[in-house]
Amino acid sequence: MLAGYSLVVLLMSIGVVLLVAELLLPSHGILGVGSAACILGAVFVCSRQNVWAGLALLVGVAAMMPFAWAAFVKIWPRTLVGRRVVLPRVINPAPQPLVRVGQAGVAVSDLRPMGVCEFDGVRIEARSEYGIVATGTAVTVVALENNQPTVRAA
């Protein structure tokens, strides 16, 4: 009877070690599957020894899974493998565009197709939608690509 419970402890220990190894080593889930097999094997061996002890172990393992998953999600991005896989945080958000679609302005230089336009006192490099737009022509923003306006002669 005591030998059965020592097997349970051994299988649980191996399962936890494999779970931590999955966290630290790039095994593509193989160590995680081995960990799950060891833990389920421990529940099975424990339930063969005593049904109530096996049920208690199963409930305990099921209760600990959300905490283990939360720890995994919190710790893994800080490991060597996690830093290489997980994208870094965005520190500076994308800048807000200086102009809006539909906004009217004036071409300050010839747009062939690139040039400078002025919108509400702000000069910005713009692209003409069709052909050449002469200096001083009224323009309207028809699209924004990477915060660069595409304009059409009004």
Short mmCIF file of N, CA and C in Angstrom, two decimals:
data_model
loop_
_atom_site.label_atom_id
_atom_site.label_comp_id
_atom_site.label_asym_id
_atom_site.label_seq_id
_atom_site.Cartn_x
_atom_site.Cartn_y
_atom_site.Cartn_z
N MET A 1 0.82 -1.19 0.00
CA MET A 1 0.00 0.00 0.00
C MET A 1 0.87 1.26 0.00
N LEU A 2 1.89 1.26 0.81
CA LEU A 2 2.78 2.40 0.88
C LEU A 2 3.56 2.57 -0.42
N ALA A 3 3.91 1.46 -1.07
CA ALA A 3 4.64 1.52 -2.33
C ALA A 3 3.78 2.19 -3.41
N GLY A 4 2.47 1.98 -3.38
CA GLY A 4 1.58 2.60 -4.36
C GLY A 4 1.55 4.11 -4.21
N TYR A 5 1.51 4.59 -2.96
CA TYR A 5 1.50 6.04 -2.74
C TYR A 5 2.85 6.67 -3.06
N SER A 6 3.93 5.94 -2.86
CA SER A 6 5.23 6.50 -3.25
C SER A 6 5.32 6.61 -4.77
N LEU A 7 4.68 5.69 -5.49
CA LEU A 7 4.62 5.79 -6.95
C LEU A 7 3.80 7.02 -7.36
N VAL A 8 2.74 7.30 -6.61
CA VAL A 8 1.93 8.49 -6.89
C VAL A 8 2.77 9.74 -6.70
N VAL A 9 3.51 9.81 -5.61
CA VAL A 9 4.36 10.97 -5.34
C VAL A 9 5.43 11.10 -6.42
N LEU A 10 6.02 9.99 -6.83
CA LEU A 10 7.04 10.01 -7.87
C LEU A 10 6.47 10.50 -9.20
N LEU A 11 5.31 9.98 -9.59
CA LEU A 11 4.70 10.40 -10.85
C LEU A 11 4.30 11.88 -10.82
N MET A 12 3.75 12.33 -9.69
CA MET A 12 3.39 13.75 -9.56
C MET A 12 4.63 14.63 -9.65
N SER A 13 5.72 14.20 -9.00
CA SER A 13 6.97 14.97 -9.03
C SER A 13 7.52 15.05 -10.45
N ILE A 14 7.52 13.93 -11.14
CA ILE A 14 8.00 13.92 -12.53
C ILE A 14 7.11 14.81 -13.40
N GLY A 15 5.81 14.77 -13.17
CA GLY A 15 4.89 15.61 -13.93
C GLY A 15 5.15 17.08 -13.71
N VAL A 16 5.40 17.49 -12.48
CA VAL A 16 5.67 18.90 -12.18
C VAL A 16 7.01 19.32 -12.80
N VAL A 17 8.03 18.45 -12.69
CA VAL A 17 9.33 18.77 -13.27
C VAL A 17 9.21 18.91 -14.79
N LEU A 18 8.47 18.02 -15.43
CA LEU A 18 8.29 18.12 -16.88
C LEU A 18 7.50 19.38 -17.26
N LEU A 19 6.55 19.77 -16.41
CA LEU A 19 5.79 20.98 -16.68
C LEU A 19 6.69 22.21 -16.60
N VAL A 20 7.58 22.26 -15.62
CA VAL A 20 8.53 23.37 -15.52
C VAL A 20 9.51 23.33 -16.69
N ALA A 21 9.94 22.13 -17.09
CA ALA A 21 10.84 22.01 -18.24
C ALA A 21 10.16 22.48 -19.52
N GLU A 22 8.87 22.24 -19.65
CA GLU A 22 8.12 22.73 -20.82
C GLU A 22 8.14 24.25 -20.84
N LEU A 23 8.12 24.85 -19.69
CA LEU A 23 8.15 26.30 -19.59
C LEU A 23 9.49 26.86 -20.05
N LEU A 24 10.57 26.15 -19.80
CA LEU A 24 11.91 26.67 -20.05
C LEU A 24 12.56 26.18 -21.33
N LEU A 25 12.12 25.06 -21.86
CA LEU A 25 12.76 24.47 -23.03
C LEU A 25 11.83 24.46 -24.24
N PRO A 26 12.36 24.69 -25.43
CA PRO A 26 11.51 24.66 -26.63
C PRO A 26 11.26 23.23 -27.10
N SER A 27 10.25 22.57 -26.55
CA SER A 27 9.99 21.17 -26.90
C SER A 27 8.74 21.00 -27.76
N HIS A 28 8.09 22.09 -28.11
CA HIS A 28 6.89 22.07 -28.96
C HIS A 28 5.77 21.24 -28.33
N GLY A 29 5.70 21.22 -27.02
CA GLY A 29 4.60 20.56 -26.33
C GLY A 29 4.85 19.12 -25.94
N ILE A 30 5.97 18.55 -26.34
CA ILE A 30 6.24 17.14 -26.03
C ILE A 30 6.39 16.95 -24.52
N LEU A 31 7.12 17.86 -23.87
CA LEU A 31 7.28 17.76 -22.42
C LEU A 31 5.96 18.00 -21.70
N GLY A 32 5.12 18.86 -22.25
CA GLY A 32 3.81 19.12 -21.66
C GLY A 32 2.91 17.89 -21.73
N VAL A 33 2.97 17.18 -22.84
CA VAL A 33 2.19 15.94 -22.98
C VAL A 33 2.70 14.89 -22.00
N GLY A 34 4.03 14.80 -21.87
CA GLY A 34 4.60 13.87 -20.90
C GLY A 34 4.22 14.22 -19.48
N SER A 35 4.18 15.52 -19.19
CA SER A 35 3.77 15.98 -17.87
C SER A 35 2.31 15.61 -17.59
N ALA A 36 1.45 15.85 -18.56
CA ALA A 36 0.03 15.50 -18.39
C ALA A 36 -0.13 13.99 -18.21
N ALA A 37 0.64 13.19 -18.95
CA ALA A 37 0.56 11.74 -18.82
C ALA A 37 1.01 11.29 -17.44
N CYS A 38 2.07 11.88 -16.91
CA CYS A 38 2.53 11.51 -15.57
C CYS A 38 1.52 11.89 -14.50
N ILE A 39 0.95 13.08 -14.61
CA ILE A 39 -0.03 13.52 -13.61
C ILE A 39 -1.29 12.66 -13.69
N LEU A 40 -1.76 12.35 -14.89
CA LEU A 40 -2.93 11.48 -15.01
C LEU A 40 -2.61 10.06 -14.54
N GLY A 41 -1.38 9.63 -14.80
CA GLY A 41 -0.96 8.32 -14.28
C GLY A 41 -0.95 8.30 -12.76
N ALA A 42 -0.53 9.39 -12.15
CA ALA A 42 -0.55 9.48 -10.68
C ALA A 42 -1.98 9.42 -10.16
N VAL A 43 -2.90 10.10 -10.84
CA VAL A 43 -4.32 10.05 -10.42
C VAL A 43 -4.84 8.63 -10.57
N PHE A 44 -4.49 7.96 -11.66
CA PHE A 44 -4.95 6.59 -11.88
C PHE A 44 -4.40 5.64 -10.81
N VAL A 45 -3.10 5.71 -10.53
CA VAL A 45 -2.49 4.84 -9.52
C VAL A 45 -3.09 5.11 -8.15
N CYS A 46 -3.32 6.38 -7.84
CA CYS A 46 -3.91 6.74 -6.55
C CYS A 46 -5.34 6.22 -6.44
N SER A 47 -6.09 6.30 -7.55
CA SER A 47 -7.47 5.81 -7.50
C SER A 47 -7.52 4.28 -7.40
N ARG A 48 -6.48 3.59 -7.88
CA ARG A 48 -6.43 2.13 -7.73
C ARG A 48 -6.16 1.75 -6.28
N GLN A 49 -5.43 2.61 -5.57
CA GLN A 49 -5.13 2.34 -4.16
C GLN A 49 -6.34 2.64 -3.28
N ASN A 50 -6.93 3.84 -3.51
CA ASN A 50 -8.08 4.28 -2.73
C ASN A 50 -8.90 5.21 -3.62
N VAL A 51 -10.16 4.86 -3.83
CA VAL A 51 -11.01 5.63 -4.75
C VAL A 51 -11.15 7.07 -4.28
N TRP A 52 -11.34 7.27 -2.98
CA TRP A 52 -11.54 8.63 -2.46
C TRP A 52 -10.26 9.46 -2.54
N ALA A 53 -9.12 8.82 -2.31
CA ALA A 53 -7.85 9.54 -2.45
C ALA A 53 -7.61 9.91 -3.91
N GLY A 54 -7.95 9.02 -4.83
CA GLY A 54 -7.82 9.32 -6.25
C GLY A 54 -8.72 10.46 -6.68
N LEU A 55 -9.96 10.45 -6.16
CA LEU A 55 -10.90 11.54 -6.47
C LEU A 55 -10.40 12.85 -5.89
N ALA A 56 -9.86 12.81 -4.67
CA ALA A 56 -9.32 14.03 -4.05
C ALA A 56 -8.14 14.57 -4.85
N LEU A 57 -7.28 13.68 -5.33
CA LEU A 57 -6.14 14.11 -6.13
C LEU A 57 -6.61 14.69 -7.46
N LEU A 58 -7.60 14.07 -8.08
CA LEU A 58 -8.14 14.58 -9.34
C LEU A 58 -8.74 15.97 -9.16
N VAL A 59 -9.51 16.15 -8.09
CA VAL A 59 -10.11 17.47 -7.82
C VAL A 59 -9.00 18.49 -7.53
N GLY A 60 -7.97 18.09 -6.79
CA GLY A 60 -6.87 19.00 -6.50
C GLY A 60 -6.12 19.41 -7.75
N VAL A 61 -5.87 18.45 -8.63
CA VAL A 61 -5.18 18.76 -9.89
C VAL A 61 -6.05 19.68 -10.74
N ALA A 62 -7.34 19.40 -10.82
CA ALA A 62 -8.24 20.24 -11.60
C ALA A 62 -8.34 21.65 -11.02
N ALA A 63 -8.29 21.76 -9.69
CA ALA A 63 -8.36 23.07 -9.05
C ALA A 63 -7.07 23.86 -9.27
N MET A 64 -5.94 23.18 -9.40
CA MET A 64 -4.66 23.87 -9.56
C MET A 64 -4.38 24.28 -11.01
N MET A 65 -5.07 23.70 -11.97
CA MET A 65 -4.79 24.00 -13.37
C MET A 65 -4.95 25.47 -13.73
N PRO A 66 -5.99 26.19 -13.30
CA PRO A 66 -6.06 27.62 -13.64
C PRO A 66 -4.89 28.42 -13.07
N PHE A 67 -4.45 28.06 -11.86
CA PHE A 67 -3.32 28.76 -11.26
C PHE A 67 -2.03 28.46 -12.00
N ALA A 68 -1.86 27.21 -12.41
CA ALA A 68 -0.67 26.83 -13.18
C ALA A 68 -0.68 27.54 -14.53
N TRP A 69 -1.82 27.61 -15.16
CA TRP A 69 -1.91 28.29 -16.46
C TRP A 69 -1.63 29.78 -16.30
N ALA A 70 -2.17 30.41 -15.26
CA ALA A 70 -1.92 31.84 -15.03
C ALA A 70 -0.43 32.09 -14.78
N ALA A 71 0.21 31.21 -14.03
CA ALA A 71 1.65 31.35 -13.79
C ALA A 71 2.41 31.17 -15.10
N PHE A 72 1.99 30.23 -15.92
CA PHE A 72 2.63 30.00 -17.21
C PHE A 72 2.54 31.24 -18.09
N VAL A 73 1.37 31.83 -18.16
CA VAL A 73 1.16 33.00 -19.00
C VAL A 73 1.95 34.19 -18.47
N LYS A 74 2.09 34.28 -17.16
CA LYS A 74 2.80 35.41 -16.55
C LYS A 74 4.32 35.25 -16.63
N ILE A 75 4.82 34.03 -16.44
CA ILE A 75 6.26 33.80 -16.35
C ILE A 75 6.88 33.52 -17.71
N TRP A 76 6.21 32.79 -18.58
CA TRP A 76 6.82 32.31 -19.82
C TRP A 76 7.36 33.43 -20.71
N PRO A 77 6.66 34.55 -20.90
CA PRO A 77 7.24 35.60 -21.76
C PRO A 77 8.57 36.16 -21.25
N ARG A 78 8.91 35.93 -19.99
CA ARG A 78 10.16 36.43 -19.42
C ARG A 78 11.31 35.45 -19.55
N THR A 79 11.05 34.23 -20.00
CA THR A 79 12.11 33.23 -20.15
C THR A 79 12.86 33.48 -21.46
N LEU A 80 13.98 32.80 -21.63
CA LEU A 80 14.79 32.97 -22.83
C LEU A 80 14.00 32.63 -24.09
N VAL A 81 13.30 31.52 -24.05
CA VAL A 81 12.49 31.11 -25.21
C VAL A 81 11.31 32.06 -25.39
N GLY A 82 10.66 32.42 -24.30
CA GLY A 82 9.50 33.31 -24.38
C GLY A 82 9.83 34.67 -24.97
N ARG A 83 11.00 35.22 -24.62
CA ARG A 83 11.40 36.52 -25.17
C ARG A 83 11.61 36.45 -26.68
N ARG A 84 12.00 35.29 -27.17
CA ARG A 84 12.22 35.16 -28.62
C ARG A 84 10.92 34.91 -29.38
N VAL A 85 9.90 34.41 -28.69
CA VAL A 85 8.65 34.06 -29.36
C VAL A 85 7.59 35.16 -29.23
N VAL A 86 7.48 35.75 -28.04
CA VAL A 86 6.43 36.72 -27.77
C VAL A 86 6.88 38.10 -28.25
N LEU A 87 6.00 38.82 -28.93
CA LEU A 87 6.31 40.16 -29.40
C LEU A 87 6.43 41.12 -28.22
N PRO A 88 7.32 42.11 -28.31
CA PRO A 88 7.46 43.07 -27.21
C PRO A 88 6.24 43.99 -27.14
N ARG A 89 6.10 44.63 -25.99
CA ARG A 89 5.00 45.57 -25.81
C ARG A 89 5.22 46.80 -26.69
N VAL A 90 4.13 47.40 -27.12
CA VAL A 90 4.21 48.64 -27.88
C VAL A 90 4.31 49.77 -26.87
N ILE A 91 5.42 50.49 -26.90
CA ILE A 91 5.64 51.55 -25.91
C ILE A 91 4.97 52.83 -26.36
N ASN A 92 5.19 53.23 -27.60
CA ASN A 92 4.58 54.45 -28.12
C ASN A 92 3.49 54.06 -29.12
N PRO A 93 2.27 54.49 -28.87
CA PRO A 93 1.21 54.18 -29.84
C PRO A 93 1.46 54.94 -31.15
N ALA A 94 0.82 54.48 -32.20
CA ALA A 94 0.97 55.12 -33.51
C ALA A 94 0.50 56.57 -33.43
N PRO A 95 1.22 57.48 -34.07
CA PRO A 95 0.81 58.89 -34.01
C PRO A 95 -0.52 59.12 -34.72
N GLN A 96 -1.25 60.07 -34.22
CA GLN A 96 -2.53 60.41 -34.83
C GLN A 96 -2.25 61.14 -36.15
N PRO A 97 -3.03 60.87 -37.19
CA PRO A 97 -2.80 61.56 -38.46
C PRO A 97 -3.06 63.05 -38.32
N LEU A 98 -2.28 63.83 -39.08
CA LEU A 98 -2.43 65.28 -39.04
C LEU A 98 -3.61 65.75 -39.86
N VAL A 99 -4.06 64.92 -40.80
CA VAL A 99 -5.19 65.27 -41.65
C VAL A 99 -6.22 64.15 -41.62
N ARG A 100 -7.44 64.46 -42.10
CA ARG A 100 -8.51 63.47 -42.15
C ARG A 100 -8.98 63.33 -43.59
N VAL A 101 -9.58 62.20 -43.88
CA VAL A 101 -10.16 61.99 -45.20
C VAL A 101 -11.31 62.99 -45.37
N GLY A 102 -11.32 63.67 -46.51
CA GLY A 102 -12.35 64.67 -46.79
C GLY A 102 -11.91 66.09 -46.46
N GLN A 103 -10.77 66.25 -45.80
CA GLN A 103 -10.29 67.57 -45.42
C GLN A 103 -9.77 68.30 -46.65
N ALA A 104 -10.05 69.62 -46.73
CA ALA A 104 -9.63 70.43 -47.87
C ALA A 104 -8.33 71.15 -47.54
N GLY A 105 -7.52 71.37 -48.57
CA GLY A 105 -6.26 72.08 -48.41
C GLY A 105 -5.81 72.68 -49.72
N VAL A 106 -4.55 73.13 -49.74
CA VAL A 106 -3.98 73.77 -50.92
C VAL A 106 -2.62 73.14 -51.21
N ALA A 107 -2.32 72.91 -52.48
CA ALA A 107 -1.02 72.38 -52.88
C ALA A 107 0.00 73.51 -52.79
N VAL A 108 1.05 73.33 -51.98
CA VAL A 108 2.09 74.33 -51.80
C VAL A 108 3.17 74.17 -52.86
N SER A 109 3.37 72.95 -53.33
CA SER A 109 4.31 72.68 -54.42
C SER A 109 3.60 71.80 -55.44
N ASP A 110 4.23 71.67 -56.59
CA ASP A 110 3.65 70.77 -57.60
C ASP A 110 3.67 69.35 -57.05
N LEU A 111 2.57 68.62 -57.25
CA LEU A 111 2.51 67.21 -56.85
C LEU A 111 2.74 66.39 -58.11
N ARG A 112 3.92 65.73 -58.21
CA ARG A 112 4.30 64.99 -59.42
C ARG A 112 4.73 63.60 -59.09
N PRO A 113 4.12 62.71 -58.58
CA PRO A 113 2.87 62.75 -57.83
C PRO A 113 3.06 63.16 -56.37
N MET A 114 4.34 63.28 -55.89
CA MET A 114 4.57 63.68 -54.50
C MET A 114 4.83 65.17 -54.45
N GLY A 115 4.42 65.77 -53.35
CA GLY A 115 4.66 67.19 -53.13
C GLY A 115 4.17 67.57 -51.75
N VAL A 116 4.11 68.88 -51.50
CA VAL A 116 3.71 69.39 -50.18
C VAL A 116 2.37 70.09 -50.31
N CYS A 117 1.48 69.78 -49.36
CA CYS A 117 0.17 70.44 -49.29
C CYS A 117 0.01 71.04 -47.91
N GLU A 118 -0.86 72.05 -47.82
CA GLU A 118 -1.13 72.69 -46.53
C GLU A 118 -2.59 72.47 -46.18
N PHE A 119 -2.81 71.95 -44.95
CA PHE A 119 -4.16 71.69 -44.44
C PHE A 119 -4.29 72.39 -43.10
N ASP A 120 -5.13 73.41 -43.03
CA ASP A 120 -5.37 74.16 -41.79
C ASP A 120 -4.07 74.63 -41.14
N GLY A 121 -3.17 75.17 -41.96
CA GLY A 121 -1.91 75.71 -41.44
C GLY A 121 -0.82 74.68 -41.22
N VAL A 122 -1.09 73.41 -41.50
CA VAL A 122 -0.09 72.36 -41.31
C VAL A 122 0.36 71.88 -42.68
N ARG A 123 1.69 71.95 -42.91
CA ARG A 123 2.23 71.46 -44.18
C ARG A 123 2.65 70.02 -44.02
N ILE A 124 2.25 69.21 -45.01
CA ILE A 124 2.54 67.79 -44.95
C ILE A 124 2.79 67.27 -46.36
N GLU A 125 3.67 66.29 -46.48
CA GLU A 125 3.94 65.69 -47.78
C GLU A 125 2.74 64.85 -48.19
N ALA A 126 2.31 65.02 -49.42
CA ALA A 126 1.12 64.31 -49.91
C ALA A 126 1.40 63.75 -51.30
N ARG A 127 0.51 62.87 -51.73
CA ARG A 127 0.62 62.24 -53.05
C ARG A 127 -0.66 62.53 -53.81
N SER A 128 -0.50 62.83 -55.10
CA SER A 128 -1.70 63.07 -55.90
C SER A 128 -2.28 61.75 -56.35
N GLU A 129 -3.60 61.72 -56.45
CA GLU A 129 -4.27 60.49 -56.86
C GLU A 129 -4.11 60.26 -58.36
N TYR A 130 -4.29 61.33 -59.14
CA TYR A 130 -4.20 61.23 -60.61
C TYR A 130 -3.31 62.35 -61.13
N GLY A 131 -2.26 62.02 -61.81
CA GLY A 131 -1.45 62.98 -62.54
C GLY A 131 -0.78 64.03 -61.69
N ILE A 132 -0.51 65.17 -62.35
CA ILE A 132 0.21 66.28 -61.72
C ILE A 132 -0.80 67.31 -61.23
N VAL A 133 -0.57 67.82 -60.03
CA VAL A 133 -1.40 68.88 -59.46
C VAL A 133 -0.51 70.10 -59.32
N ALA A 134 -0.92 71.21 -59.90
CA ALA A 134 -0.11 72.43 -59.90
C ALA A 134 -0.15 73.12 -58.54
N THR A 135 0.86 73.96 -58.31
CA THR A 135 0.95 74.75 -57.08
C THR A 135 -0.24 75.69 -56.98
N GLY A 136 -0.80 75.79 -55.78
CA GLY A 136 -1.93 76.68 -55.53
C GLY A 136 -3.28 76.07 -55.81
N THR A 137 -3.34 74.84 -56.27
CA THR A 137 -4.61 74.17 -56.57
C THR A 137 -5.24 73.67 -55.27
N ALA A 138 -6.54 73.86 -55.17
CA ALA A 138 -7.27 73.34 -54.00
C ALA A 138 -7.33 71.82 -54.12
N VAL A 139 -7.06 71.13 -53.01
CA VAL A 139 -7.06 69.67 -53.00
C VAL A 139 -7.93 69.16 -51.86
N THR A 140 -8.34 67.90 -52.00
CA THR A 140 -9.14 67.22 -50.97
C THR A 140 -8.48 65.87 -50.69
N VAL A 141 -8.39 65.51 -49.42
CA VAL A 141 -7.81 64.23 -49.03
C VAL A 141 -8.82 63.13 -49.35
N VAL A 142 -8.40 62.13 -50.12
CA VAL A 142 -9.29 61.03 -50.48
C VAL A 142 -8.91 59.73 -49.78
N ALA A 143 -7.67 59.63 -49.28
CA ALA A 143 -7.23 58.40 -48.58
C ALA A 143 -6.02 58.72 -47.72
N LEU A 144 -5.80 57.85 -46.71
CA LEU A 144 -4.61 57.93 -45.87
C LEU A 144 -3.93 56.57 -45.89
N GLU A 145 -2.63 56.55 -46.21
CA GLU A 145 -1.84 55.33 -46.16
C GLU A 145 -0.61 55.63 -45.32
N ASN A 146 -0.47 54.94 -44.18
CA ASN A 146 0.66 55.18 -43.26
C ASN A 146 0.76 56.65 -42.89
N ASN A 147 -0.37 57.27 -42.59
CA ASN A 147 -0.49 58.67 -42.20
C ASN A 147 -0.02 59.63 -43.29
N GLN A 148 0.05 59.17 -44.53
CA GLN A 148 0.39 60.04 -45.65
C GLN A 148 -0.86 60.19 -46.51
N PRO A 149 -1.29 61.44 -46.71
CA PRO A 149 -2.53 61.63 -47.46
C PRO A 149 -2.35 61.46 -48.98
N THR A 150 -3.40 60.94 -49.59
CA THR A 150 -3.53 60.92 -51.03
C THR A 150 -4.60 61.93 -51.37
N VAL A 151 -4.27 62.87 -52.25
CA VAL A 151 -5.18 63.99 -52.50
C VAL A 151 -5.65 63.99 -53.96
N ARG A 152 -6.75 64.69 -54.17
CA ARG A 152 -7.34 64.87 -55.50
C ARG A 152 -7.61 66.36 -55.68
N ALA A 153 -7.36 66.86 -56.87
CA ALA A 153 -7.65 68.27 -57.15
C ALA A 153 -9.14 68.52 -57.00
N ALA A 154 -9.48 69.60 -56.26
CA ALA A 154 -10.90 69.87 -55.98
C ALA A 154 -11.50 70.72 -57.08
#
